[in-house]
Coordinates of C-alpha atoms in Angstrom, one line a residue:
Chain A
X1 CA -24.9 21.4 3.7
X2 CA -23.5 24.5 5.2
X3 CA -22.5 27.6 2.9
X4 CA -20.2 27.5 1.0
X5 CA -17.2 29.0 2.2
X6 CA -15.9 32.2 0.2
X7 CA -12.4 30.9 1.0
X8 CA -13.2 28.2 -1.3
X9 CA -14.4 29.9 -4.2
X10 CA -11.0 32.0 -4.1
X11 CA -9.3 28.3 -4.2
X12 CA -11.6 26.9 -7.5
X13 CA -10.6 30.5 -9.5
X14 CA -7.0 30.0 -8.6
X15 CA -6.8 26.2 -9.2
X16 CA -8.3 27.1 -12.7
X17 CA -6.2 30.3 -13.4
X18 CA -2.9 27.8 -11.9
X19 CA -4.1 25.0 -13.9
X20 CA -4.5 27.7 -16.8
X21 CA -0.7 28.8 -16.5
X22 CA 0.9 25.6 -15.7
X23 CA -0.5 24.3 -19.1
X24 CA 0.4 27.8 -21.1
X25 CA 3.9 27.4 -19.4
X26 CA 4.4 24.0 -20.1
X27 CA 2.9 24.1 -23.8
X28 CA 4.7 27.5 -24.8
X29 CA 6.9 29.2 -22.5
X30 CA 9.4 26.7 -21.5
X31 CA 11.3 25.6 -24.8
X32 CA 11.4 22.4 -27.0
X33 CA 13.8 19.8 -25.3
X34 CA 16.5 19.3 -28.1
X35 CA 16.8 15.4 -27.8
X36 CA 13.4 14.4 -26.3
X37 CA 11.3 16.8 -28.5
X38 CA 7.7 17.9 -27.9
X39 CA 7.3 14.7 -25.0
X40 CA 9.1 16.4 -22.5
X41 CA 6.5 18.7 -22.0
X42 CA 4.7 15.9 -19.9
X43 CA 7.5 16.4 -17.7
X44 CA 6.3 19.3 -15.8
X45 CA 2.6 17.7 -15.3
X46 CA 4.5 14.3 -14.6
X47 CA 6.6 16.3 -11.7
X48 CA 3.5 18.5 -10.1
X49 CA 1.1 15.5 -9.8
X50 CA 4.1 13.1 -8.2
X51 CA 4.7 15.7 -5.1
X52 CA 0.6 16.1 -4.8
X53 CA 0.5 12.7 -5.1
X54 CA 3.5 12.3 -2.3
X55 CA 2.2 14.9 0.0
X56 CA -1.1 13.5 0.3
X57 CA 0.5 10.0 1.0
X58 CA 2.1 11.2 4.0
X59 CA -0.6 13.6 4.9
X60 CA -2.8 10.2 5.0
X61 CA -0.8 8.5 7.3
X62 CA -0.3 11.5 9.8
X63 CA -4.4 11.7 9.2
X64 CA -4.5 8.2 10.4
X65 CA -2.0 8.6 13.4
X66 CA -4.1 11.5 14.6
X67 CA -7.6 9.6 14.4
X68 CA -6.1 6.9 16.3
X69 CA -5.0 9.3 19.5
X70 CA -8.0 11.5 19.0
X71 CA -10.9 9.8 17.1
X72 CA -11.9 12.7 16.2
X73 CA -14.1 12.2 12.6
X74 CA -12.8 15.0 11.2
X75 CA -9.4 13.2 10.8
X76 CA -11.4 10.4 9.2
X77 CA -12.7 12.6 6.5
X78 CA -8.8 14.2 6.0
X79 CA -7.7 10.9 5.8
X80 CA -10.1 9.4 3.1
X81 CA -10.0 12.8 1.1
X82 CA -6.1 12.6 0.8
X83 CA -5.8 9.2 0.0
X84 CA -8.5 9.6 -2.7
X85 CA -7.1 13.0 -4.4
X86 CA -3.7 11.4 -4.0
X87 CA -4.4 8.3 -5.5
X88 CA -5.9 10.4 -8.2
X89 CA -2.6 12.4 -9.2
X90 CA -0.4 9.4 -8.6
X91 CA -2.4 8.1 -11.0
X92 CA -1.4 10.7 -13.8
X93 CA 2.2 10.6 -12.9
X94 CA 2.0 7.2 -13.3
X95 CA 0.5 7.4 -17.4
X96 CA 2.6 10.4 -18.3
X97 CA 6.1 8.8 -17.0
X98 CA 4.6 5.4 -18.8
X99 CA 3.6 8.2 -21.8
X100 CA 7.2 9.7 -21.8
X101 CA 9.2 6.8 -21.1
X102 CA 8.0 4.6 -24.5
X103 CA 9.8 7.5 -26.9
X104 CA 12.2 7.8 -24.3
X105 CA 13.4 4.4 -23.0
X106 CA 11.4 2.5 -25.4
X107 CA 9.6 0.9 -23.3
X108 CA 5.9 1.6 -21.6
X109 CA 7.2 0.0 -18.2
X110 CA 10.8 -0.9 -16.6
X111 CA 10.6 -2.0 -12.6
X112 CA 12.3 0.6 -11.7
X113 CA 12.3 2.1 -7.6
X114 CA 10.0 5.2 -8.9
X115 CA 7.8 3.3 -10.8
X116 CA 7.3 0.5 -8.3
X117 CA 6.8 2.0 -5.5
X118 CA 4.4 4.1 -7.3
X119 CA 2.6 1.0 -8.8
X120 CA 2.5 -0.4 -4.9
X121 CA 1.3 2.5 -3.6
X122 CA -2.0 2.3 -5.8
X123 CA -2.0 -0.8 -4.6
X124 CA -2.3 0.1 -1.1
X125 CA -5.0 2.9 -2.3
X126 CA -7.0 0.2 -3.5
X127 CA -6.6 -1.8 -0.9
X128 CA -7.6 0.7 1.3
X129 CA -10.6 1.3 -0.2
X130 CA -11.4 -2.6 -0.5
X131 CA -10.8 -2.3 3.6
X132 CA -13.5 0.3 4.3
X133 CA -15.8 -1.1 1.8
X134 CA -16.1 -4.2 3.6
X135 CA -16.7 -2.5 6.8
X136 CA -20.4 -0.9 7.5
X137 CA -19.6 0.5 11.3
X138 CA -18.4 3.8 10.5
X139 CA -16.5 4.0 13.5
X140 CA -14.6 0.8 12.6
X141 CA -14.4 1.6 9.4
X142 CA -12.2 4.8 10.1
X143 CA -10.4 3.4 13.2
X144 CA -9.4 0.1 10.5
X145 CA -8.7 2.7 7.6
X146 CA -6.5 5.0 10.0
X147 CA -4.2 1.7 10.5
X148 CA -4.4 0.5 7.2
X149 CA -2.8 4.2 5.4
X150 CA -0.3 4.1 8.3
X151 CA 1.0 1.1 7.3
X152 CA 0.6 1.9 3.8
X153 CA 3.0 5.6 4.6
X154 CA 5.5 3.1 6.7
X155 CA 6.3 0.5 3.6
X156 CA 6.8 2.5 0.9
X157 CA 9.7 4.5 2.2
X158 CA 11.2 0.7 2.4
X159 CA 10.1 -0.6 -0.1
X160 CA 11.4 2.2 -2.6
X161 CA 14.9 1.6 -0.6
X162 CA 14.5 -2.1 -1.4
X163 CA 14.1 -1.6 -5.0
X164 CA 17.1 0.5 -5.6
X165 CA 19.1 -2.2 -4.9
X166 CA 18.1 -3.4 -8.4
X167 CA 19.6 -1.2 -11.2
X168 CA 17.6 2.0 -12.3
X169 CA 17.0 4.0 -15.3
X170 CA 15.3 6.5 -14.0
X171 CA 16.8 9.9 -14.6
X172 CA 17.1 12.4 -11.7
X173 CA 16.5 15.6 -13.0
X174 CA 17.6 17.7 -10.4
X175 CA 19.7 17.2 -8.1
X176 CA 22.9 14.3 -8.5
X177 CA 22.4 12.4 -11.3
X178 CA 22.5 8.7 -11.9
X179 CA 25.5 8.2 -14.1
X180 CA 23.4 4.7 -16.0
X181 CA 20.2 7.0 -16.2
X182 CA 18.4 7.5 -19.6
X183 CA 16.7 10.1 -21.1
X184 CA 17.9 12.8 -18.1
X185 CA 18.2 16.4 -19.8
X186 CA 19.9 19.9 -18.3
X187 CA 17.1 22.2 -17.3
X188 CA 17.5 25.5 -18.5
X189 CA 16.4 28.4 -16.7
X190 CA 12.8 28.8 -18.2
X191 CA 12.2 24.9 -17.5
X192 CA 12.6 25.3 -14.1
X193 CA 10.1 28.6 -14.3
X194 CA 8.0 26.4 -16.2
X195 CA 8.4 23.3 -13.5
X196 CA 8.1 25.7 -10.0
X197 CA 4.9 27.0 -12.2
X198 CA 3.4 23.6 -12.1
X199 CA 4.5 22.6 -9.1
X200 CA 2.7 25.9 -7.4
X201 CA -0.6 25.5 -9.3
X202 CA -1.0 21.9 -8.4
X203 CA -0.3 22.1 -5.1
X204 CA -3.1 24.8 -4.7
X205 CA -5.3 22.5 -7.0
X206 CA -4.1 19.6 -4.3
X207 CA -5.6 21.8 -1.4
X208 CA -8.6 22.7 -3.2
X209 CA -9.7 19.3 -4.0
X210 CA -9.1 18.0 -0.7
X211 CA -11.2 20.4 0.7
X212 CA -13.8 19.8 -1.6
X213 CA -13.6 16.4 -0.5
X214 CA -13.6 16.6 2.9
X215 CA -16.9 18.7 2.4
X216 CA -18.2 15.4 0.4
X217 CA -17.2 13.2 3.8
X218 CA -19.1 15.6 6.0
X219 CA -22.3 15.2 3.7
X220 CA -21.6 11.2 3.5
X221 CA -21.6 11.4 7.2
X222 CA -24.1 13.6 8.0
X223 CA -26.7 11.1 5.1
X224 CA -25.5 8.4 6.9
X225 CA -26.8 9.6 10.1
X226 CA -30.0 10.7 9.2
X227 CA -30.2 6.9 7.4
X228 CA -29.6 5.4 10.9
X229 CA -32.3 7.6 12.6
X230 CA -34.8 7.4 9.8
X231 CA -35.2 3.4 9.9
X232 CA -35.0 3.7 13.6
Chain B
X1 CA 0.8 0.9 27.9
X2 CA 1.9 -1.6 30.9
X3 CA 5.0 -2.7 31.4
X4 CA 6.4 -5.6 30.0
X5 CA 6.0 -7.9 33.1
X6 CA 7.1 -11.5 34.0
X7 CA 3.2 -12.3 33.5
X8 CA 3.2 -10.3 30.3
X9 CA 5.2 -13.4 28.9
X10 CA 3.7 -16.2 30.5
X11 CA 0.3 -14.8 29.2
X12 CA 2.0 -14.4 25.9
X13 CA 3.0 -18.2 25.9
X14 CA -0.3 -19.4 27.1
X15 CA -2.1 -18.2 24.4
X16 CA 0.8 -19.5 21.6
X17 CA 0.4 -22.5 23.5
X18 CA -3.1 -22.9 23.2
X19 CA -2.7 -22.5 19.4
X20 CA 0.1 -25.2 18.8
X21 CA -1.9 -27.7 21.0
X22 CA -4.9 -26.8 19.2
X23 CA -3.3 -27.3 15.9
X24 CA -1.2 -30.6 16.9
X25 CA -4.6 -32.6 17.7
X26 CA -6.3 -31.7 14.3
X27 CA -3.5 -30.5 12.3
X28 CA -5.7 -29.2 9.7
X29 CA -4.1 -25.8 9.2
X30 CA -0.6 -27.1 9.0
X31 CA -2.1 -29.5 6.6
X32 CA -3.4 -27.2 4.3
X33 CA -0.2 -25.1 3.8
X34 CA 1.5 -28.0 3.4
X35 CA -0.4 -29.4 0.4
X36 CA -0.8 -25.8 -0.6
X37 CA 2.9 -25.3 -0.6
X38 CA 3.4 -28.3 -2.7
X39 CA 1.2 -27.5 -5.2
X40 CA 2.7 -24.1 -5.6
X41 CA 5.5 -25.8 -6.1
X42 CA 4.8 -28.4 -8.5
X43 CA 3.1 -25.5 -10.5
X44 CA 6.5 -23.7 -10.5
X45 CA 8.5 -26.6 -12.0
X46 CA 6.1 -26.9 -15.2
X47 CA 5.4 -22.8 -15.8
X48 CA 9.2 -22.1 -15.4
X49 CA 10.8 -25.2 -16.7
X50 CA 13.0 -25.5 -13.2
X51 CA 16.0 -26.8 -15.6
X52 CA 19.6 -26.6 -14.0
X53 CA 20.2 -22.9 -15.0
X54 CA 17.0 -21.6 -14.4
X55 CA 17.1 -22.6 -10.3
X56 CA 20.0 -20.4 -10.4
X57 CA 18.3 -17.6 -10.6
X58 CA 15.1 -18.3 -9.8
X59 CA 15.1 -20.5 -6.2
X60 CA 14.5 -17.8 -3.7
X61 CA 11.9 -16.7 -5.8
X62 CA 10.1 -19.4 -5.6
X63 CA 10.6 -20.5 -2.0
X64 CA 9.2 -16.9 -1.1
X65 CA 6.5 -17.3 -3.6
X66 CA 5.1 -20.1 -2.1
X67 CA 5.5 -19.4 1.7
X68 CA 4.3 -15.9 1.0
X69 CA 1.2 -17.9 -0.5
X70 CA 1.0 -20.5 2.1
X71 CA 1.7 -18.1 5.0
X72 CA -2.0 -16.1 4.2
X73 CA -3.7 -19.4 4.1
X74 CA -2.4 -19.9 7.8
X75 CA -2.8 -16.4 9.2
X76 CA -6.5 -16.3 7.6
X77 CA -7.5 -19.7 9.3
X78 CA -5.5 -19.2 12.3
X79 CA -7.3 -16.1 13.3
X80 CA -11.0 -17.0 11.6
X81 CA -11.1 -19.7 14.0
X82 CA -10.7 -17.5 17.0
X83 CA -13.3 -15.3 15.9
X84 CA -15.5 -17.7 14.6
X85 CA -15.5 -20.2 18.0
X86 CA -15.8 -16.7 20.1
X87 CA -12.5 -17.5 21.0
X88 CA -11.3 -13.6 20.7
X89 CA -14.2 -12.5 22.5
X90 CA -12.9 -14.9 25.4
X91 CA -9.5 -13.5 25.2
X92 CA -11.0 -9.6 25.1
X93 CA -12.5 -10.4 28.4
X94 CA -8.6 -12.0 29.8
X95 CA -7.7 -9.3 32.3
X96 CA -4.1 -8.9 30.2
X97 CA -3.3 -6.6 27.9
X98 CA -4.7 -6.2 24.3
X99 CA -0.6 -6.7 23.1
X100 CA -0.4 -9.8 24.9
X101 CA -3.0 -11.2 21.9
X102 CA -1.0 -9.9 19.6
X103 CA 2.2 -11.4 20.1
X104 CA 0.2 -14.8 21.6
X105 CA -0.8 -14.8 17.7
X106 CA 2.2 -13.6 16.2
X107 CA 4.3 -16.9 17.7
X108 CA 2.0 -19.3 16.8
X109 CA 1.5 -18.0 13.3
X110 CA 5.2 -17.7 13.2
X111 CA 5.7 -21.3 14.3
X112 CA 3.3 -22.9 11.9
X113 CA 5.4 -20.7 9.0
X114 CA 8.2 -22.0 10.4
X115 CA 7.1 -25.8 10.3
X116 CA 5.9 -25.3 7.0
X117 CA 9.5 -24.3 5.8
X118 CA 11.4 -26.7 7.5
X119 CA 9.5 -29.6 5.6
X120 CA 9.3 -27.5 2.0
X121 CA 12.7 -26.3 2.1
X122 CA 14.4 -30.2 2.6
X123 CA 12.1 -31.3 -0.2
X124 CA 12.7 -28.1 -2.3
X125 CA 16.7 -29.3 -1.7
X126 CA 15.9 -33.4 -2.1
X127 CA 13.9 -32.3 -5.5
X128 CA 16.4 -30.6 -7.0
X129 CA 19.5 -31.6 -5.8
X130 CA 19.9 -28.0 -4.0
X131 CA 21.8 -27.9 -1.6
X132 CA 23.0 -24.4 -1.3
X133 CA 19.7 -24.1 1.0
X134 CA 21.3 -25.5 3.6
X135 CA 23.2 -22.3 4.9
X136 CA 22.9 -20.7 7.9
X137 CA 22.5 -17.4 6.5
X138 CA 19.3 -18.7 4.2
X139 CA 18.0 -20.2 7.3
X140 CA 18.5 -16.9 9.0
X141 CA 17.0 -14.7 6.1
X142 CA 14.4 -17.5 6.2
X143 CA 13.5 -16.3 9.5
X144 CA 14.1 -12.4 9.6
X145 CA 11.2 -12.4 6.8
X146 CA 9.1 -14.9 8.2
X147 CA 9.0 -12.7 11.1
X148 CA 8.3 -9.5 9.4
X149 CA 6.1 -11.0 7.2
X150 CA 4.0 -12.6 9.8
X151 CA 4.3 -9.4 12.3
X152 CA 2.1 -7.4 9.6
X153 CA 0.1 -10.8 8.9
X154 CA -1.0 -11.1 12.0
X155 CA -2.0 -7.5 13.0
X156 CA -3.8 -7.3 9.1
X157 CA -5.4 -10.9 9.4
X158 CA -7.1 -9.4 12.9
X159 CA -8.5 -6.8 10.8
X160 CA -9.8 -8.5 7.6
X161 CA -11.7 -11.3 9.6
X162 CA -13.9 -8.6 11.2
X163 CA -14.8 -7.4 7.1
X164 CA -17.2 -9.1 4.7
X165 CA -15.1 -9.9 2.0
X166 CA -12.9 -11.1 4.6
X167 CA -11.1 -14.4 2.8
X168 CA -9.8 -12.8 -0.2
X169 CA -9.2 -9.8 1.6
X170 CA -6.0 -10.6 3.9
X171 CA -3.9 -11.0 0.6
X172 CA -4.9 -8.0 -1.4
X173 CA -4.2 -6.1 2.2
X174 CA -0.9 -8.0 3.1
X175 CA 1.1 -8.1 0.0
X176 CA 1.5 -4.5 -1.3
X177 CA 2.3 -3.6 3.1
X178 CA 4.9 -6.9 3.2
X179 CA 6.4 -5.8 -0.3
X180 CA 9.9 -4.6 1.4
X181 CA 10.1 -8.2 3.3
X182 CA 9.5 -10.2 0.5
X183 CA 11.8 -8.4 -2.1
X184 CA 14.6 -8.0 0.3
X185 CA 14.2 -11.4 1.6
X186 CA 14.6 -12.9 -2.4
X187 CA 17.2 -10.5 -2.8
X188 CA 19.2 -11.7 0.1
X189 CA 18.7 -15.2 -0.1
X190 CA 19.6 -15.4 -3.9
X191 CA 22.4 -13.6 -3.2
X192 CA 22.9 -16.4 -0.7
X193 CA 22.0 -19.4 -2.8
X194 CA 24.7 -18.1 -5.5
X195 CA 27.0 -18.1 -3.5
X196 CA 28.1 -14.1 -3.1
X197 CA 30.5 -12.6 -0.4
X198 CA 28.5 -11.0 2.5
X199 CA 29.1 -7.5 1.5
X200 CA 26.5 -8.2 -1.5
X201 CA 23.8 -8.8 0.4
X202 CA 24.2 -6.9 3.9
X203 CA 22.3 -3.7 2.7
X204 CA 18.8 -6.2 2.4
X205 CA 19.4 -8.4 5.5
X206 CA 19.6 -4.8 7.0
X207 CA 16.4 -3.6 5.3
X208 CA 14.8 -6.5 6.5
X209 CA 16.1 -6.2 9.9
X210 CA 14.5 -2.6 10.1
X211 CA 11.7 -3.5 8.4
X212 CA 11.0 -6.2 11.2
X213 CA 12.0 -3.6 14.0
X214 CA 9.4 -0.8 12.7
X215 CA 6.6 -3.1 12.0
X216 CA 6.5 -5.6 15.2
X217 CA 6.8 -2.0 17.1
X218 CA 4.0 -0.6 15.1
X219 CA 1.6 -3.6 15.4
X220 CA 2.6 -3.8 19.0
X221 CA 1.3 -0.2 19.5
X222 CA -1.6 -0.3 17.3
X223 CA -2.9 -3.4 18.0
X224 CA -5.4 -2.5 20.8
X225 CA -7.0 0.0 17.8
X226 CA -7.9 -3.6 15.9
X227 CA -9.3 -5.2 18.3
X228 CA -11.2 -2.6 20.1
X229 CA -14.6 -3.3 20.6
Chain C
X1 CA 21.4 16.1 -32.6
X2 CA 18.1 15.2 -34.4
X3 CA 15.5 16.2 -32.7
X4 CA 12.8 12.8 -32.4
X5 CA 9.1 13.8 -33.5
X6 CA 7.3 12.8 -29.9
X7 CA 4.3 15.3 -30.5
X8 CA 1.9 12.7 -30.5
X9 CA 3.0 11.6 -27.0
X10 CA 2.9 15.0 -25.7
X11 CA -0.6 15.3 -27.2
X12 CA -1.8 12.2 -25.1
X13 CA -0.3 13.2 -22.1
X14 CA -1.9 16.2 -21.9
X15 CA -5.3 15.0 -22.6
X16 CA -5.0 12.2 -20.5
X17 CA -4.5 14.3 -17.2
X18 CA -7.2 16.6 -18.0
X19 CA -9.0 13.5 -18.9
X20 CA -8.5 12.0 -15.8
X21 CA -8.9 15.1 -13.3
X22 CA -12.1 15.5 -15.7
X23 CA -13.5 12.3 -14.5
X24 CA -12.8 13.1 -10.8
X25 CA -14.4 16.1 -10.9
X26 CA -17.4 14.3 -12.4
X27 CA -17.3 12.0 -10.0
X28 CA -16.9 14.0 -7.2
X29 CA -19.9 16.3 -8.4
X30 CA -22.3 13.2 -8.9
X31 CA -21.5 12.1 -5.4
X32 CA -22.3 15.2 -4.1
X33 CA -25.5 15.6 -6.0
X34 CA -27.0 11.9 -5.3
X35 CA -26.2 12.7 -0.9
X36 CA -27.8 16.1 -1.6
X37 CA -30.8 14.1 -3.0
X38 CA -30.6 11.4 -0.3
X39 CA -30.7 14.1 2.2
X40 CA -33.3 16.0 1.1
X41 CA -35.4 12.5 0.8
X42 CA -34.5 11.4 4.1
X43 CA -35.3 14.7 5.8
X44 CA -38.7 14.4 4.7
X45 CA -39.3 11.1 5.9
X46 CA -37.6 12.6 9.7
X47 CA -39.8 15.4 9.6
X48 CA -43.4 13.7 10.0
X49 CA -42.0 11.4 12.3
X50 CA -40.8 14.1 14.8
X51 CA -44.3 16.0 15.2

């Protein structure tokens, strides 16, 4: 395994000092939401961890579209590291929107376009993973993956356009709102501090991990390799 | 990519060909979703109590239920049989193109679907007394997700029967990819089946229309990748 | 308007995401550690054979 780059150590300090301030800003800067309470705090975690979670969706299926034209293994490695960081954070949004949404709609679940197409999605991460664990040429493997996640990033747009057609709850928070949505509050000004806060330090946390990953595929390859040429 | 050619079809053909006379003499995939689809059915009636006001709601449900159900039994036989007879490894070697495969697949897939639907859906309505099926605009939703559903089937079932876990894999890949199809295709066809004005349902049947679009364009292009040896 | 007592929920959110990036972290680092290990075994067993 090659050095570790310096780069990277920068990244781990800052994801830690970002992680740090997203939680001090969430916790005690921004103020107490006067309806929700305390639970709105999740809010800001909820928020950070959906766009991570979105960008490395669509950064999977660009990964895939590349390894197709180049098959190059380096877009392999992109691929699997986004879909597997990603999967992580979506699965965080998921439990605090389910977390916030009992005191808030009364309910842990509702089928509503967010949380579906959020619930399919880790469907498609697990099936994705299913896919390549069934596979042992590693060249086949990627090539199937690299199909699989751009399918995966083509549905869900649909499928979250499908699902609107049934009534929502969801709140939108910024932007227009959703004249039947529940539980939607005014940000003040320190909220939205508080929310670019978090948004910033996941994203760097979302590029450190993936490049900690993609470090873990190039040592997965590089074992797997040695493997082949060992019991040759 | 070559050009869609005269031959381009008539290879296209042959190979849907071969399939349907394959599957006339022993008729064991059609068959199975048959049975399969009667089953599903039967099972419906008791877990939901099918009473009067319950079908309502719930018949395009069902009827996607169960050809969503019946449809991966077909697409997982239909293509383990090539690859289990050689018969893909034959078709590799065809001087045509890798697409020509695809779509060769895609038709007979989609005409065993098809066949399956045509005898549930009359039984569904002879059942039930439901006769609201019987509406050009279910038959044509019918189709537009049939056709979606078994555009992704197709290009997924080519992948899974090349994995080891290859049988109960084609589902778990399929359905959270064919979500769209099958949602907008209950939405549509309720919408249908109760009887709605056409404005209520255009926004699915046009979902379902793009959805088919992206996807038989997509497995057209990435087809070759599936196959590749 | 009343103000609802959610603390509790906050409380679990928060240790639920640290929690769970907690457990990837883990993961990740055992991953890395068993290759590491499978390398290191692996390269002795190459070695030998090359001379």
């Amino acid at each position: 395994m090659q050095q570790k780059p310096i780069l990277l150590t920068i990244l781990d300090v800052l994801s830690i000092i970002g992680l740090g301030a997203a939680t001090y800003f969430a916790l005690v800067f921004a103020p107490t939401e006067a309806v929700m309470g305390n639970v709105q705090r999740v809010f800001y975690f909820h928020v950070g961890t959906a766009w991570v979670g979105l960008i490395g969706f669509v950064l999977a299926a660009l990964a895939g579209i590349v390894y197709l034209i180049t098959k190059d293994a380096k877009w392999d490695r992109f691929e699997v590291a986004a879909v597997e960081v990603s999967a992580m954070f979506f699965f965080i949004t998921i439990v605090l929107g389910s977390i916030w949404a009992r005191p808030a709609w009364n309910t842990w679940w509702t089928w509503d376009p967010r949380l579906t197409t959020a619930a399919v999605t880790e469907l498609v991460y697990i099936a994705y993973f299913m896919l390549r664990a069934g596979i042992e040429d590693p060249e086949k493997r990627a090539r199937f993956g690299a199909v699989y996640a751009l399918l995966g990033g083509l549905s869900a747009p649909i499928t979250f356009m499908v699902i609107r057609l049934f009534r929502t709850i969801h709140p939108v928070v910024v932007g227009n709102g959703n004249p039947e949505a529940q539980g939607g509050f005014d940000m003040t000004g320190s909220m939205l501090t508080a929310m670019f806060v978090a948004l910033g330090a996941f994203t760097v946390f979302f590029i450190n991990l993936m490049w900690h990953r993609i470090r873990l595929g190039a040592l997965e390859e590089k074992v797997e390799q040695i493997k082949l040429k060992v019991s040759m | 990519m070559t050009q869609p050619s005269p031959s381009f079809f008539k290879a296209v053909l042959a190979i849907a060909r071969k399939d349907l006379a394959a599957e006339f003499r022993s008729r064991e995939l059609l068959s199975a979703m048959l049975v399969f689809s009667m089953l599903v059915i039967l099972i419906f009636n008791f877990a939901l109590e099918l009473n009067v006001d319950i079908r309502r709601t719930v018949t395009a449900g069902v009827l996607w239920t169960t050809f969503a159900f019946a449809g991966t039994l077909g697409l997982n036989r239909s293509m383990a049989v090539e690859k289990d007879r050689g018969c893909m490894d034959g078709l590799l070697l065809a001087p045509v193109d890798r697409s020509v495969i695809f779509f060769g697949k895609a038709i007979s897939n989609l005409v065993f679907m098809l066949v399956v639907e045509a005898i549930v859906i009359p039984l569904y309505a002879m059942l039930y007394n439901e006769t609201r099926i019987f509406q050009l605009e279910f038959i044509g939703v019918l189709l537009l997700g049939s056709i979606g559903y078994i555009a992704v089937g197709t290009l997924l079932s080519a992948m899974s029967v090349q994995t080891r876990t290859r049988d109960v894999l084609l589902p778990i890949l399929l359905f959270p990819v064919a979500v769209p199809v099958l949602l907008a295709s209950v939405k549509a066809s309720g919408a249908i089946v109760a009887g709605l004005p056409f404005k209520d349902y255009v926004t699915p049947l046009n979902l379902l229309i793009v959805y088919d679009v992206i996807f038989i364009a997509v497995s057209y292009m990435i087809f070759d990748f599936v196959v590749e040896e | 308007m009343e103000t609802i007592n959610t603390d509790n929920y906050m409380i679990a959110g928060f240790i639920v995401s640290f929690v769970t990036i907690g457990i990837y972290l883990l993961s990740m680092y055992v991953r890395a550690r068993n290759l590491k290990r499978d390398l290191e075994t692996y390269e002795a067993l190459d070695s030998p054979d090359k001379k």
